[in-house]
Amino acid sequence: MYVIDLLLEEAKGQRASILAVATMAGIANALLLVGANVLAGSPEKADVRALFLFGLTMALYVLGARSTYHRTTSLVEAVLHRIRTRIAAKIERTELEGLERVGTAEIFDRVTENMSVVSEQGWVLGSFLQALFVLVFGLLYIASISLPAFALIALMLVFGFYIVQYRFEDVVDVLRQIGQLRLEFFDRVMDLLKGFKEAKFSRRRGREIHGDIVGMAESLRTGAVKTAEGLSGVLVMPNCVLYLLLGAVVFTLPRYAHVDTETMASLVTCTAFVWGPFTSVAGGLNAVFRSSVAFEHIRALEGKLDEAVQRAAVQKTEDPWNGRIGTLSTRDIVYEYPDGNGDRSFRVGPLSLDIEPGEVVFLVGGNGSGKSTLLKVLTGLYPRSGGELRVSGVLVQPENVAAYREMISAIYSDFHLFSKLYGMLDAEPGAVRALIAEMGLQGKTSFEGQQFTRRALSSGQRRRLATIMTLLEDRPVYVFDEWAADQDPGFRRYFYEELVPALKGRGKTVIAVTHDDRYFHCADRVIELSYGKVQATNRMNAP
């Protein structure tokens, strides 16, 4: 029961208090049973004092039970909080390549679906713990009445728990399969959402995507039905065990243990009493096993993130360049894409380049030529597989790559607009509004409370909004990946003939991926890539 071990490990200082209140609830419950049996056998003892003690015991039970629920739920949420923050920290510390290897589908599923499963089962775990103690103390009371009865009932309960756990193991296997199916289903839905426009141009493509989604949904439905079937047997089992217990007590004890009638009546009452906590414990196993599988998935994700973090060396805070860019040089730099089996499927390089401060370099080439990959290697997002990357003669390596990246502002083709100006929360509102006007976005969005009031814009407008953020950063190097691809002719001209020259005039280095050959004259150099290698380099005249 992985979740129980995890909670006990995480509880630490709270462990004693949780066990104490659960024990109090169990003892109080057992005392209520004892009191009811004593008063039923001796009605003359049911005086005011007995009533007071009965009420006090009930109050202790309520207090212990409520405290158990509260403490276990708080513990579960505290554990989930630590895991959420730990996962977020690991994601922040990993590198892009490692994050891409893990995949967004698994991260989203584990931090939403699986954590929701554990959170929803928190109060059930409290009920499970409380019922377990009630069951233990109830059995101890039965042992005080009749040891043969205790042995018989304990044996039957152990048998019942074994059957329940055996049935749950099949359910757990299905739950693990469902967890993997959810990831595949999420990937298919993301295919449809991200490729929605493309699917609209091919009915066959749309039908095939839909068919895959329906197939995955059917597999999920089948898994849920199998889980329900397995659980139905588990839910019926406590009743079966109760009837077996009653039958064993009634038919076996009088004949073989010579139990008298009065004791038999007490044992039947106790057996019926034990049924309640046994049912709660058996039902609580559902929460325990579901939560255990969910935690297995979460821990598997953490394991993958740990591997990614280990590959990303500890980044130091020193900056050997003091925020000043020099000549950016590559010598036989190579990057190889890993495939799903850990082998390398695509190679960029070897490439040797020298990019001077204030130089404007355009990277051109067909689709799949390696332009965007080269940008990610040059900006330190992808670790090079070979060769050297130097700035001002200083080798860029894991220990200083964070400082190197702090000198670069980049807008990739798949850029993201944050809800706030993170990293620039002290930006001057007047400067932001001036850039909004320069980018032709006045009336489309505004800047209030350190955030843009509207981000649901066209792709070209969103890219211009991202440009505002990069200009506010005012870093030595600007990287643009197909910036003008989704701009109208006016802003395309603005980019090449106004923005790029303005950045160059301020001494900024500009590296841009482009296909606009009519604007090649705006670059100092045009480097053509083909199949991951430099095909040609052309020096252009300054505009």
PDB file of C-alpha atoms in Angstrom, residues 80 108-121 294-295 297-298:
ATOM      1  CA  LEU A  80       0.244  17.213  -2.694  1.00  0.00           C
ATOM      2  CA  PHE A 108      -0.522  17.731 -17.493  1.00  0.00           C
ATOM      3  CA  ASP A 109      -2.105  14.374 -16.650  1.00  0.00           C
ATOM      4  CA  ARG A 110       0.022  13.714 -13.583  1.00  0.00           C
ATOM      5  CA  VAL A 111      -0.336  17.163 -12.009  1.00  0.00           C
ATOM      6  CA  THR A 112      -4.081  17.369 -12.702  1.00  0.00           C
ATOM      7  CA  GLU A 113      -5.865  14.020 -13.028  1.00  0.00           C
ATOM      8  CA  ASN A 114      -3.664  11.973 -10.695  1.00  0.00           C
ATOM      9  CA  MET A 115      -3.391  14.631  -8.021  1.00  0.00           C
ATOM     10  CA  SER A 116      -7.163  15.123  -8.169  1.00  0.00           C
ATOM     11  CA  VAL A 117      -7.617  11.389  -7.529  1.00  0.00           C
ATOM     12  CA  VAL A 118      -5.452  11.563  -4.406  1.00  0.00           C
ATOM     13  CA  SER A 119      -7.083  14.786  -3.203  1.00  0.00           C
ATOM     14  CA  GLU A 120     -10.595  13.394  -3.612  1.00  0.00           C
ATOM     15  CA  GLN A 121      -9.673  10.271  -1.662  1.00  0.00           C
ATOM     16  CA  ALA A 294      -1.927   7.792  -8.857  1.00  0.00           C
ATOM     17  CA  PHE A 295       1.158   8.289  -6.679  1.00  0.00           C
ATOM     18  CA  HIS A 297       2.329   7.788 -11.866  1.00  0.00           C
ATOM     19  CA  ILE A 298       3.352  11.001 -10.103  1.00  0.00           C
TER      20      ILE A 298
END
